[in-house]
Coordinates of C-alpha atoms in Angstrom, one line a residue:
X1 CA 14.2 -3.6 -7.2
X2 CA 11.9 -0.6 -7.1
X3 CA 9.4 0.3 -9.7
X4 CA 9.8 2.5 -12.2
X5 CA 7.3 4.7 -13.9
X6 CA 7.1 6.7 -17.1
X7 CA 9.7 9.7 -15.9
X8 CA 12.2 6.5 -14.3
X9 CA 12.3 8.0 -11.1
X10 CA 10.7 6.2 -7.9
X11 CA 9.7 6.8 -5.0
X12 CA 8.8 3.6 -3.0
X13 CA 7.2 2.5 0.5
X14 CA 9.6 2.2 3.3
X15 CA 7.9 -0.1 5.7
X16 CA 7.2 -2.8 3.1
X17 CA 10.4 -4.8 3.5
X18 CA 10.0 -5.3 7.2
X19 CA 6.2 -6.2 6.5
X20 CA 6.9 -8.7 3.7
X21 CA 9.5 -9.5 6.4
X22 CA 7.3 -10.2 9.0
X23 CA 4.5 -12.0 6.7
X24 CA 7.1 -14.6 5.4
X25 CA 8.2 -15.4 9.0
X26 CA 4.3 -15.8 9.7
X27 CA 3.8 -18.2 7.1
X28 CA 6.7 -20.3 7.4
X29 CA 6.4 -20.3 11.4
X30 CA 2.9 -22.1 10.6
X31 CA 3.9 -24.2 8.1
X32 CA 7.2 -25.2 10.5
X33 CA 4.7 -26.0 13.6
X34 CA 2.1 -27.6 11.7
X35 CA 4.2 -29.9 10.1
X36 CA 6.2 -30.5 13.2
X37 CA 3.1 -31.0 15.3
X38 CA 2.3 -33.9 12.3
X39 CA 5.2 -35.3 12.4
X40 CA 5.5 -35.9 15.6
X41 CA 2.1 -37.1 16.1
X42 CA 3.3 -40.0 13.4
X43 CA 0.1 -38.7 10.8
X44 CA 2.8 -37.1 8.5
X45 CA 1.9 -38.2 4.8
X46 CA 2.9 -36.5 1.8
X47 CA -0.6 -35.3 1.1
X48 CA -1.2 -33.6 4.5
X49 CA 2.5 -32.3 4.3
X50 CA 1.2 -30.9 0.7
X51 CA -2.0 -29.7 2.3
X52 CA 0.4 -27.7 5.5
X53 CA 2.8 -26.1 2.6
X54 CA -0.6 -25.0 0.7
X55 CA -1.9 -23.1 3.6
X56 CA 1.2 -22.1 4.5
X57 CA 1.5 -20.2 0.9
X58 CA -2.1 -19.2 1.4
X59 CA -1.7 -17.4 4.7
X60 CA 1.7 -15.6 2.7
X61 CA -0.3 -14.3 -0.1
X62 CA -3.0 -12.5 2.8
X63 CA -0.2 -10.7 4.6
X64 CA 1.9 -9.8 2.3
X65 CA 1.3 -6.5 2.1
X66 CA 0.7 -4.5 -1.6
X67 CA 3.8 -2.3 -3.0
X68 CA 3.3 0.8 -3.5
X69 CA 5.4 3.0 -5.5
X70 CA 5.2 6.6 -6.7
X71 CA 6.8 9.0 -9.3
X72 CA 6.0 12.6 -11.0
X73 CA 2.3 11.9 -11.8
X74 CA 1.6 8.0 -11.0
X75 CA 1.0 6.3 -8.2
X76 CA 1.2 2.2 -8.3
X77 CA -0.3 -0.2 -6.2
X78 CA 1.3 -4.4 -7.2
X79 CA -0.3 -6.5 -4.8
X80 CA 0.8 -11.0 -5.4
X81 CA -0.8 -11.1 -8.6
X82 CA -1.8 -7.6 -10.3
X83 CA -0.3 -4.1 -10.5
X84 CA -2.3 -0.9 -10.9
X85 CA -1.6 2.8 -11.6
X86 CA -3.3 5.9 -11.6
X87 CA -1.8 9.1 -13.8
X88 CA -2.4 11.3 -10.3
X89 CA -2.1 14.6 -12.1
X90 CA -4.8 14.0 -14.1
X91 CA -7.9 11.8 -11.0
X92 CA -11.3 12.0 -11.4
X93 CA -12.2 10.9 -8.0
X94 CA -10.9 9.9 -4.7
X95 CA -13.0 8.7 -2.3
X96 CA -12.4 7.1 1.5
X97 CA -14.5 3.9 2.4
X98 CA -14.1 2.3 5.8
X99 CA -13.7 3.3 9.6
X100 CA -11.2 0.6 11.0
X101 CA -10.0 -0.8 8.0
X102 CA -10.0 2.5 5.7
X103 CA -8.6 2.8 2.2
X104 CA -8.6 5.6 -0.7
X105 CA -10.0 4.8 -4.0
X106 CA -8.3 7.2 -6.7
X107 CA -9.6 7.1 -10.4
X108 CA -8.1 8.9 -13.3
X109 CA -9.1 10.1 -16.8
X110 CA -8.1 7.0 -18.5
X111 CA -10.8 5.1 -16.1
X112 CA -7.7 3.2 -14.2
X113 CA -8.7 2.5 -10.4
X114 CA -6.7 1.6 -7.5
X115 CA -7.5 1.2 -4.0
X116 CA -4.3 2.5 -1.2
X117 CA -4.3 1.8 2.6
X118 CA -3.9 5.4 3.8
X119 CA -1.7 4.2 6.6
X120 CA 1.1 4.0 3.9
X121 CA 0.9 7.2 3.5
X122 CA 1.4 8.3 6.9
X123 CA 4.3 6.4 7.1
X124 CA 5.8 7.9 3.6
X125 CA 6.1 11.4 3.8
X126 CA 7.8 11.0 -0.2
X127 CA 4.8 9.0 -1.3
X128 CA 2.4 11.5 0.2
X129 CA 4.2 14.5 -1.4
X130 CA 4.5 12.7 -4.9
X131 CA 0.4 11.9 -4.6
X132 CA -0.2 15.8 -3.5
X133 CA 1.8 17.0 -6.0
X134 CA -0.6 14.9 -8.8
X135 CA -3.7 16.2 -6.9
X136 CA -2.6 19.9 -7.2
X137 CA -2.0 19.1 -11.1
X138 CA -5.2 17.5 -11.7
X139 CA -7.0 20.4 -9.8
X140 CA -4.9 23.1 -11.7
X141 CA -6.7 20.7 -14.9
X142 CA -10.1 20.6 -13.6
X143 CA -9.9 17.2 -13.8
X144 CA -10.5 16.1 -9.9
X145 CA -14.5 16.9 -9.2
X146 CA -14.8 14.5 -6.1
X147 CA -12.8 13.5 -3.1
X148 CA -10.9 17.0 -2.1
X149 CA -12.1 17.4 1.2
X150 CA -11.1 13.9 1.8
X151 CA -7.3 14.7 0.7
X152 CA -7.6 17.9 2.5
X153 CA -8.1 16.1 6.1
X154 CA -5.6 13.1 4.9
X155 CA -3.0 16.2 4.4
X156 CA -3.5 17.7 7.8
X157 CA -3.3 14.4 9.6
X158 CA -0.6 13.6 7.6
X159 CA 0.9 16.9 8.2
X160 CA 0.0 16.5 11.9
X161 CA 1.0 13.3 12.3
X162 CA 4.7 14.0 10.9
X163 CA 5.1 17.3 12.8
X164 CA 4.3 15.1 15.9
X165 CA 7.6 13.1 15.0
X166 CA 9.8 15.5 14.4
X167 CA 8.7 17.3 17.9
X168 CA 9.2 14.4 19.9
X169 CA 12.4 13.7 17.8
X170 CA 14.1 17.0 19.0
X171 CA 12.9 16.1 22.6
X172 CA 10.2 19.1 22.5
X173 CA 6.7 16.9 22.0

């Protein structure tokens, strides 16, 4: 079930299934040949079968990727154990950190903080437009003082990135 914000309307990430997909069949494919390496080696106990399920929930809570859902001015980020939402028509600041592993940190008035891999974005063209739309608010506010040029480059790649698609979708790219 997706998540709703204050307005009830949603917008969520499309590529999450197949990744929470993929991270389940990662942890249970370890947990299925470590225990089946054990028990055919004969040094199955309960306590190392126990020890084999724990790391096999361990390795499921670090891939399972974070949710992220969007609506007319939030943005929510519910990773395995906390959710967090920014009001994104009325940010402070957005900043990128990181070259290979990059992600957005967006802040808003009411000093809530979330961080976002940008790669969801370019994979959600809804989630993108929901987040621009904020940004334009909060700039029509004069609430956003930091991070424009960053969502000015983010929007160009983005806008790149899906023109790119649809080109090579229609056979012209």
């Amino acid at each position: 079930m997706e998540d709703r914000g204050p307005a009830g309307r949603a917008t969520g990430d499309r590529t999450w299934r197949g990744s929470a997909r993929l991270a389940v069949c990662c942890a249970l494919g370890f947990g299925g040949l470590t225990l089946g390496v054990d028990w055919d080696a004969g040094s199955l106990t309960p306590v190392r079968a126990l020890l084999w399920v724990t790391l096999s929930a361990a390795i499921l809570s670090m891939l399972l990727p974070a949710r992220v859902t969007a609506g007319p001015g939030w943005l929510a980020v519910r990773g395995p154990l906390r959710r967090r939402t920014v009001r994104t028509d009325s940010l402070v600041s957005v900043g990128q950190y990181g070259d290979v592993a990059a992600h957005l940190v967006l802040r808003d008035t009411l000093g809530n903080r979330l961080e976002l891999d940008p790669a969801v974005l370019y994979a959600n063209p809804l989630l993108w437009h929901e987040l621009d739309t904020g940004v334009r608010r909060s700039l029509e506010r004069g609430t956003l003082r930091r991070g424009t040029e960053v969502l000015a480059r983010l929007g160009h790649e983005i806008d790149d990135t899906n023109a790119r698609a649809v080109l090579e979708a229609s056979g012209l790219g």
